[in-house]
Coordinates of C-alpha atoms and ligand atoms in Angstrom, one line a residue:
M1 CA 58.2 10.9 93.9
F2 CA 61.0 13.0 91.9
S3 CA 64.4 13.3 93.3
K4 CA 65.2 16.7 91.4
I5 CA 63.1 19.4 89.9
L6 CA 64.1 22.4 87.7
I7 CA 62.1 25.6 88.5
A8 CA 61.8 27.6 85.2
N9 CA 60.9 30.8 86.9
R10 CA 62.2 33.7 89.1
G11 CA 61.1 35.9 91.9
E12 CA 58.8 34.9 94.7
I13 CA 57.1 32.1 93.0
A14 CA 60.5 30.4 92.2
L15 CA 61.4 30.7 95.9
R16 CA 58.0 29.4 97.1
I17 CA 58.4 26.4 94.7
I18 CA 62.0 25.7 96.0
R19 CA 60.8 25.7 99.5
A20 CA 58.0 23.3 98.7
A21 CA 60.3 20.9 96.9
K22 CA 62.8 21.0 99.8
E23 CA 60.0 20.2 102.3
L24 CA 59.3 17.2 100.0
G25 CA 62.8 16.2 100.1
I26 CA 63.2 17.0 96.4
K27 CA 66.5 18.7 95.2
T28 CA 66.1 22.0 93.3
V29 CA 67.6 23.5 90.3
A30 CA 67.2 27.3 89.5
V31 CA 67.5 28.8 86.4
Y32 CA 68.5 32.4 86.2
S33 CA 69.2 35.4 83.9
E34 CA 72.4 37.3 84.2
P35 CA 71.0 40.3 86.3
D36 CA 69.3 37.5 88.6
R37 CA 72.7 36.1 89.6
E38 CA 72.3 37.5 93.2
S39 CA 68.4 36.7 93.2
L40 CA 67.1 34.6 96.2
H41 CA 65.9 31.9 94.0
T42 CA 69.3 31.5 92.4
L43 CA 71.0 31.6 95.9
L44 CA 68.6 29.1 97.8
A45 CA 68.3 26.4 95.1
D46 CA 70.5 23.4 95.4
E47 CA 72.0 24.0 92.0
R48 CA 71.7 26.9 89.4
V49 CA 72.3 27.3 85.7
C50 CA 72.5 30.7 84.0
I51 CA 70.3 30.5 80.9
G52 CA 70.9 33.9 79.2
P53 CA 71.1 37.7 79.3
A54 CA 68.4 40.0 80.9
P55 CA 65.7 39.9 78.2
A56 CA 63.1 37.3 79.2
S57 CA 63.0 36.2 75.5
E58 CA 66.7 35.2 75.9
S59 CA 66.4 33.6 79.3
Y60 CA 63.2 32.8 81.1
L61 CA 61.5 32.2 77.6
N62 CA 64.5 30.4 76.1
I63 CA 63.2 26.9 75.9
P64 CA 66.4 25.2 74.4
N65 CA 68.5 26.7 77.2
I66 CA 65.9 25.6 79.8
I67 CA 65.6 22.1 78.6
S68 CA 69.5 21.8 78.3
A69 CA 69.7 23.0 81.9
A70 CA 67.3 20.3 83.1
E71 CA 69.3 17.7 81.0
I72 CA 72.7 18.6 82.4
T73 CA 71.6 18.7 85.9
K74 CA 69.5 15.4 85.5
A75 CA 66.3 17.0 86.7
E76 CA 63.3 14.8 86.3
A77 CA 60.5 17.4 86.1
I78 CA 60.0 21.2 85.3
H79 CA 57.9 23.5 87.5
P80 CA 57.0 26.6 85.3
G81 CA 55.4 28.7 88.1
Y82 CA 53.1 31.4 86.5
G83 CA 53.9 33.8 83.5
F84 CA 56.6 33.0 81.3
L85 CA 56.3 29.4 79.9
A86 CA 53.5 28.4 82.3
E87 CA 50.8 28.4 79.8
N88 CA 52.8 27.5 76.7
P89 CA 51.6 24.1 75.3
R90 CA 54.7 23.9 73.0
F91 CA 56.9 24.0 76.0
A92 CA 54.9 21.3 77.9
E93 CA 55.0 19.2 74.8
I94 CA 58.8 19.5 74.5
C95 CA 59.2 18.6 78.2
E96 CA 57.3 15.5 77.6
A97 CA 59.2 14.7 74.4
E98 CA 62.5 15.2 76.2
G99 CA 61.3 12.8 79.0
L100 CA 60.8 15.5 81.6
V101 CA 57.5 15.8 83.5
F102 CA 55.9 19.1 83.1
I103 CA 54.4 20.1 86.5
G104 CA 50.9 21.2 85.2
P105 CA 48.2 19.8 83.0
P106 CA 48.8 17.9 79.8
A107 CA 49.8 20.1 76.8
S108 CA 46.2 19.5 75.1
I109 CA 44.4 21.2 78.0
I110 CA 46.8 24.0 78.0
K111 CA 46.2 24.5 74.5
L112 CA 42.4 24.2 74.6
M113 CA 42.2 26.9 77.4
G114 CA 44.9 28.9 75.9
D115 CA 42.6 29.8 73.1
K116 CA 40.1 31.9 75.1
N117 CA 37.3 31.9 72.6
Q118 CA 37.6 28.0 72.1
A119 CA 37.6 27.7 75.9
R120 CA 34.3 29.6 76.2
Q121 CA 32.8 27.3 73.5
E122 CA 34.1 24.1 75.3
M123 CA 32.9 25.3 78.7
K124 CA 29.6 26.2 77.2
K125 CA 29.4 22.4 76.1
A126 CA 30.4 21.5 79.7
K127 CA 27.2 23.3 80.7
L128 CA 29.0 26.4 82.3
P129 CA 27.1 29.6 81.7
I130 CA 29.3 32.0 79.5
I131 CA 29.0 35.8 79.0
P132 CA 26.9 36.7 75.8
G133 CA 29.2 37.3 73.0
S134 CA 30.7 35.9 69.9
Q135 CA 30.7 32.2 69.0
N136 CA 33.9 32.4 66.9
V137 CA 36.8 34.8 66.5
I138 CA 35.5 38.0 64.7
E139 CA 36.9 38.5 61.2
D140 CA 36.2 42.2 60.7
F141 CA 34.9 45.3 62.0
Q142 CA 31.6 44.9 60.2
E143 CA 30.8 41.5 61.8
A144 CA 31.8 43.1 65.3
K145 CA 29.4 45.9 64.6
K146 CA 26.5 43.6 63.8
L147 CA 27.1 41.3 66.9
A148 CA 27.6 44.4 69.3
Q149 CA 24.2 45.8 68.0
K150 CA 22.6 42.4 68.9
I151 CA 24.0 42.1 72.4
G152 CA 23.9 45.7 73.2
Y153 CA 26.6 48.2 74.4
P154 CA 28.9 48.3 76.3
I155 CA 30.8 45.4 75.0
I156 CA 34.4 44.3 75.6
L157 CA 36.8 43.2 72.8
K158 CA 39.4 40.5 73.9
A159 CA 42.3 38.9 72.3
A160 CA 41.8 35.2 71.7
S161 CA 45.5 34.6 72.9
G162 CA 45.2 37.4 75.7
G163 CA 46.5 37.3 79.2
G164 CA 47.6 39.4 82.1
G165 CA 44.9 41.9 81.7
K166 CA 46.3 43.0 78.2
G167 CA 44.5 43.0 74.9
M168 CA 41.1 44.1 76.1
R169 CA 39.2 47.2 75.0
I170 CA 35.8 48.5 76.4
V171 CA 33.5 50.0 73.6
T172 CA 30.4 51.9 74.8
S173 CA 29.1 53.0 71.4
P174 CA 29.1 52.0 67.7
R175 CA 31.1 55.2 66.9
Q176 CA 34.1 53.9 69.0
L177 CA 33.8 50.4 67.7
E178 CA 35.8 50.9 64.4
E179 CA 38.7 52.6 65.9
Q180 CA 38.8 50.4 68.9
F181 CA 38.6 47.3 66.8
S182 CA 41.7 48.0 64.8
I183 CA 43.7 49.2 67.8
A184 CA 42.7 46.0 69.7
Q185 CA 43.8 43.8 66.8
S186 CA 47.2 45.5 66.5
E187 CA 47.6 45.3 70.3
A188 CA 46.8 41.6 70.3
Q189 CA 49.2 41.0 67.3
A190 CA 52.0 42.9 69.0
A191 CA 51.5 41.4 72.6
F192 CA 50.5 37.7 71.6
G193 CA 51.7 37.3 68.0
N194 CA 48.0 36.7 67.1
P195 CA 45.5 39.3 66.1
A196 CA 42.5 37.3 66.6
L197 CA 39.6 38.9 68.6
Y198 CA 36.4 37.9 70.2
L199 CA 33.7 39.9 71.8
E200 CA 31.7 39.8 74.9
K201 CA 28.9 41.8 76.6
F202 CA 30.8 44.1 79.2
L203 CA 29.2 43.4 82.5
V204 CA 29.0 46.7 84.6
S205 CA 29.4 46.3 88.3
A206 CA 30.2 42.6 88.2
R207 CA 32.6 40.8 90.6
H208 CA 35.6 38.7 89.5
I209 CA 35.2 35.5 91.6
E210 CA 37.3 32.4 90.8
I211 CA 37.3 28.7 91.8
Q212 CA 40.5 26.6 92.5
I213 CA 40.5 23.2 90.9
V214 CA 42.8 20.5 92.2
A215 CA 42.7 17.3 90.1
D216 CA 44.9 14.0 90.0
K217 CA 45.7 11.8 87.1
H218 CA 43.1 9.3 88.4
G219 CA 40.0 11.1 87.6
R220 CA 39.4 12.8 91.0
V221 CA 38.5 16.6 90.9
L222 CA 38.0 18.9 93.9
A223 CA 36.9 22.5 93.7
L224 CA 37.9 24.8 96.6
E225 CA 36.0 27.7 97.8
E226 CA 36.4 31.0 95.9
R227 CA 38.8 33.8 95.8
E228 CA 37.3 37.2 95.3
C229 CA 39.6 39.2 93.0
S230 CA 37.4 42.4 92.1
I231 CA 40.0 44.9 93.3
Q232 CA 41.8 45.4 90.0
R233 CA 43.7 48.1 88.1
K234 CA 43.7 47.9 84.3
H235 CA 42.3 44.4 84.6
Q236 CA 45.1 43.4 86.9
K237 CA 44.4 42.1 90.4
L238 CA 45.7 44.0 93.3
I239 CA 43.8 42.5 96.3
E240 CA 42.3 39.3 96.8
E241 CA 40.2 37.8 99.6
S242 CA 38.3 34.6 100.6
P243 CA 35.6 34.2 101.3
S244 CA 34.0 36.7 99.0
P245 CA 31.9 39.3 101.0
F246 CA 29.4 39.4 98.3
L247 CA 28.7 35.8 97.4
Q248 CA 25.6 34.0 98.7
A249 CA 26.0 30.5 100.1
K250 CA 23.7 29.0 97.3
T251 CA 25.6 30.7 94.6
R252 CA 28.8 29.5 96.0
K253 CA 27.6 25.9 96.2
R254 CA 26.4 26.1 92.5
M255 CA 29.7 27.6 91.3
L256 CA 31.7 24.9 93.1
R257 CA 29.5 22.2 91.5
A258 CA 29.6 23.7 88.1
A259 CA 33.4 24.3 88.0
E260 CA 34.0 20.8 89.2
E261 CA 31.7 19.3 86.6
A262 CA 33.4 21.3 83.9
A263 CA 36.8 20.3 85.1
K264 CA 35.8 16.6 84.8
A265 CA 34.1 17.1 81.4
I266 CA 37.5 18.1 79.8
G267 CA 39.6 15.6 81.9
Y268 CA 41.4 18.3 83.9
Q269 CA 44.6 17.3 85.7
S270 CA 46.7 19.3 88.1
L271 CA 45.9 22.7 89.5
G272 CA 43.8 25.1 87.7
T273 CA 41.5 28.0 88.2
F274 CA 38.1 28.7 86.7
E275 CA 37.5 32.5 86.6
F276 CA 33.9 33.8 86.6
L277 CA 32.2 37.1 86.5
V278 CA 29.2 37.3 88.9
D279 CA 26.6 40.0 88.4
Q280 CA 24.6 41.9 91.0
D281 CA 21.9 39.3 90.7
Q282 CA 24.3 36.6 91.7
K283 CA 24.2 35.2 88.2
F284 CA 27.8 33.8 87.2
Y285 CA 29.5 33.5 84.0
F286 CA 32.7 31.5 83.0
M287 CA 35.3 33.9 81.9
E288 CA 38.4 31.9 81.4
A289 CA 40.5 29.0 82.9
N290 CA 44.1 29.4 83.9
T291 CA 46.2 26.2 83.6
R292 CA 48.7 27.0 86.2
I293 CA 49.3 28.1 89.9
Q294 CA 48.2 31.5 90.3
V295 CA 49.7 34.6 92.1
E296 CA 46.9 34.7 94.6
H297 CA 46.9 30.9 95.5
P298 CA 48.1 31.6 99.2
V299 CA 44.6 33.0 99.9
T300 CA 43.2 29.6 99.3
E301 CA 46.2 27.7 101.4
M302 CA 45.5 30.0 104.3
Q303 CA 41.9 29.2 104.2
Y304 CA 42.3 25.5 103.9
N305 CA 45.6 25.2 105.8
L306 CA 47.2 23.4 102.9
D307 CA 50.1 23.6 100.5
L308 CA 48.9 23.7 96.9
I309 CA 52.5 23.7 95.5
K310 CA 53.5 20.5 97.3
E311 CA 50.0 18.9 96.2
Q312 CA 50.7 20.1 92.5
I313 CA 54.3 18.4 92.7
R314 CA 52.7 15.3 94.2
L315 CA 49.9 15.1 91.5
A316 CA 52.6 15.6 88.7
S317 CA 54.3 12.4 90.2
G318 CA 51.1 10.6 89.8
E319 CA 50.0 10.5 93.4
K320 CA 46.4 10.6 94.1
L321 CA 44.7 13.6 95.7
S322 CA 45.4 14.1 99.2
L323 CA 42.7 16.5 100.0
S324 CA 39.4 15.3 101.0
P325 CA 36.0 17.2 100.2
S326 CA 35.5 17.1 104.0
Q327 CA 38.2 19.6 104.5
L328 CA 36.5 23.0 105.0
P329 CA 37.9 26.5 104.9
Q330 CA 38.2 28.5 108.1
G331 CA 38.0 32.3 108.8
H332 CA 39.0 35.0 106.4
S333 CA 42.2 35.6 104.3
L334 CA 43.4 38.7 102.2
E335 CA 46.3 39.2 99.9
C336 CA 47.8 42.4 98.9
R337 CA 50.2 42.5 96.2
I338 CA 53.1 45.0 96.8
N339 CA 54.6 46.2 93.6
A340 CA 57.9 48.2 93.0
E341 CA 56.0 51.2 91.4
D342 CA 55.2 54.8 92.0
P343 CA 51.9 54.9 93.8
H344 CA 51.0 58.2 92.0
N345 CA 51.5 57.2 88.4
F346 CA 52.1 53.4 88.5
V347 CA 55.5 53.7 86.7
P348 CA 57.8 50.7 87.7
S349 CA 60.3 51.7 90.3
P350 CA 63.3 49.2 90.1
G351 CA 66.4 49.8 91.8
K352 CA 68.4 48.9 95.0
I353 CA 66.6 48.3 98.0
D354 CA 68.6 50.0 100.9
F355 CA 66.5 48.8 103.7
L356 CA 63.7 46.4 104.0
V357 CA 61.6 45.2 107.0
F358 CA 58.9 42.8 106.4
P359 CA 55.7 42.4 108.8
G360 CA 55.2 39.4 110.8
G361 CA 53.2 37.8 113.7
P362 CA 50.6 35.3 114.1
G363 CA 48.4 34.9 110.7
V364 CA 50.9 37.0 108.7
R365 CA 52.6 35.5 105.6
V366 CA 55.2 37.1 103.3
D367 CA 55.8 35.7 100.0
S368 CA 58.7 37.5 98.4
A369 CA 62.2 37.2 97.1
A370 CA 63.2 40.7 98.1
Y371 CA 65.9 41.5 100.7
S372 CA 67.8 44.5 102.0
G373 CA 70.7 45.4 99.6
W374 CA 69.1 43.5 96.5
T375 CA 68.6 45.5 93.4
V376 CA 65.1 45.0 91.8
P377 CA 66.1 44.6 88.0
P378 CA 64.1 46.6 85.6
Y379 CA 63.4 43.8 83.1
Y380 CA 60.6 41.7 84.8
D381 CA 57.2 42.4 86.3
S382 CA 56.9 44.7 89.3
L383 CA 55.5 42.3 92.0
L384 CA 57.8 42.7 94.9
A385 CA 56.0 40.9 97.7
K386 CA 52.5 39.3 98.6
I387 CA 51.6 39.9 102.1
I388 CA 48.9 37.5 103.1
V389 CA 46.9 37.4 106.2
H390 CA 44.5 35.0 107.9
A391 CA 42.0 35.8 110.9
P392 CA 38.7 34.5 112.3
T393 CA 36.6 37.4 110.7
R394 CA 37.0 39.7 107.7
Q395 CA 37.1 42.7 110.0
E396 CA 40.0 41.2 112.0
A397 CA 41.8 40.2 108.7
I398 CA 41.5 43.7 107.4
T399 CA 42.9 45.2 110.8
K400 CA 45.7 42.6 110.6
M401 CA 46.6 43.5 107.0
Y402 CA 46.4 47.3 107.7
T403 CA 48.6 46.8 110.8
A404 CA 51.1 44.6 108.8
L405 CA 51.4 47.0 105.9
E406 CA 51.8 50.1 108.2
T407 CA 54.7 48.3 109.8
M408 CA 56.4 47.3 106.6
T409 CA 59.3 49.5 105.6
I410 CA 61.1 49.6 102.3
V411 CA 63.7 52.1 101.6
G412 CA 65.3 52.9 98.2
I413 CA 62.4 52.1 95.8
K414 CA 58.9 53.3 95.5
T415 CA 56.0 51.0 96.2
N416 CA 52.3 50.9 96.1
L417 CA 52.0 50.4 99.9
P418 CA 50.4 53.9 100.3
L419 CA 47.6 52.8 97.9
H420 CA 46.9 49.6 99.7
L421 CA 46.5 51.6 102.9
K422 CA 44.1 53.9 101.4
I423 CA 42.0 50.9 99.8
L424 CA 41.9 49.1 103.1
S425 CA 40.6 52.0 105.0
S426 CA 38.1 53.1 102.4
T427 CA 34.3 52.6 103.2
D428 CA 33.4 50.7 100.1
F429 CA 36.1 48.1 100.9
L430 CA 35.4 47.8 104.5
S431 CA 31.6 47.4 103.7
G432 CA 32.6 44.6 101.1
R433 CA 30.5 46.6 98.5
Y434 CA 32.9 46.9 95.6
D435 CA 33.1 45.7 92.1
I436 CA 35.6 45.5 89.4
Q437 CA 35.2 49.1 88.5
F438 CA 35.8 50.0 92.2
L439 CA 39.4 51.0 92.1
E440 CA 39.3 52.7 88.7
R441 CA 36.6 55.0 90.3
F442 CA 38.4 55.5 93.6
L443 CA 41.6 56.7 91.6
A444 CA 39.5 58.9 89.4
Q445 CA 37.9 60.5 92.4
G446 CA 41.5 61.5 93.5
K447 CA 41.6 59.0 96.4
A448 CA 44.9 57.8 95.6
P449 CA 47.9 58.8 97.4
Q450 CA 48.9 62.2 96.4
P451 CA 52.5 63.2 95.8
K452 CA 54.0 65.3 98.5
K453 CA 54.4 68.9 97.6
A454 CA 58.0 70.0 97.4
Ligands
ADP1 P1 43.3 38.2 81.6 O1 43.4 36.8 81.1 O2 44.1 39.0 80.5 O3 43.6 38.4 82.9 P2 40.4 38.0 81.8 O4 39.5 37.4 80.8 O5 40.6 37.1 82.9 O6 41.8 38.4 81.1 O7 39.7 39.4 82.3 C1 40.4 40.2 83.3 C2 39.5 41.1 83.9 O8 39.0 41.9 82.9 C3 38.4 40.5 84.6 O9 38.8 40.2 86.1 C4 37.5 41.7 84.7 O10 37.7 42.6 85.7 C5 37.6 42.4 83.3 N1 36.6 41.7 82.2 C6 36.8 40.7 81.5 N2 35.7 40.4 80.7 C7 34.8 41.2 81.2 C8 33.4 41.5 80.7 N3 32.9 40.6 79.9 N4 32.8 42.4 81.5 C9 33.4 43.1 82.5 N5 34.7 42.9 82.8 C10 35.3 42.1 82.2

């Protein structure tokens, strides 16, 4: 096992990793940007190294500075968290070349899954059903038009190097295609430095359901029961739950087996997530694989009463899987992502938190690096806290979450707490009958929190 690791991240996930490492008896090194000097991850690690100014490109994405920080502090491994460098195969390669263990899959797997189109083809070979669409990246609009005609509208254009819900365009008619194609290409170039696009059938009223994979370096792979992540805005998840209120037992079994087999087929190692869309007939299609810990991992941890980050660190050090297939999930878990943003227009709301009280009680977990008096910097993503609950039934979990959020107080900045309360009390959410378009419809109907009249 390692004696010291460096965490190449910030915010709640950096703190989460620091705590897991401490529990394993591992010393921790935080890296931080100048505005993160007073951030909790900086304060709570055993050692800290400033890696640059505010822009992520000069700090949390600054590979030479991060590697130097690891070398100066004699860290043996680097945990990348999620976002930033977590799915950058070059970073994983550099770590290995410098004699540092990258806590994640080998660079070759990150690379394979990072090209979403290539990943689709690879998964097809591994017998996973994929959404009908292009076989290769599409060179030009004419090719897109021909293919769209063949598979039928609506279609979705996606960036081959896409991520974080960005670089996607839904096209409902041939008329829109030409314009959308060039917009999507320039967006992909601007956001990911690669204009390559591919195309898929757009599945209307599908559910986003994903399977957590845990794999050791000795060929053992385990798939854990699903997380339902269909409550999304602009393709970004907002609420996740497990088990899915929609998935039938036989579909679940088939998805688990298919994901496990596919992970084995590509020699997967470490943690990863296979994301699927499931249509109304319970047909499932592989969408993409994330080769890192995900934001919503606590939902699975609550269900299985385990610590995925500790497991990930143990696996990186070469230990065998400690989980057994006989370990079964219990009850129901929900996660709400609390963002520092205006709930009416979704504009980020950084600034000083004057006063903050988190919820608590049995079955309530808070993953956050926020505290009273801390200033949320404007430079990074707006995730402020994840509230996770666990209860015997879905109904009890929803009630617990509602109570938790109602008793949570944040003064000084705006958050999407009011939106969460609206969703949690909506009939569609309560009945479990929602899909990936639910939230957009809900907002379009004016059901979002309304600004107070002056
Ligand atoms: P990212 O890597 O940017 O998160 P994903 O491929 O995981 O992108 O897609 C994010 C979300 O976009 C999905 O959860 C789903 O809501 C929507 N989406 C993606 N592909 C399709 C599709 N073919 N049909 C319908 N919705 C889709």
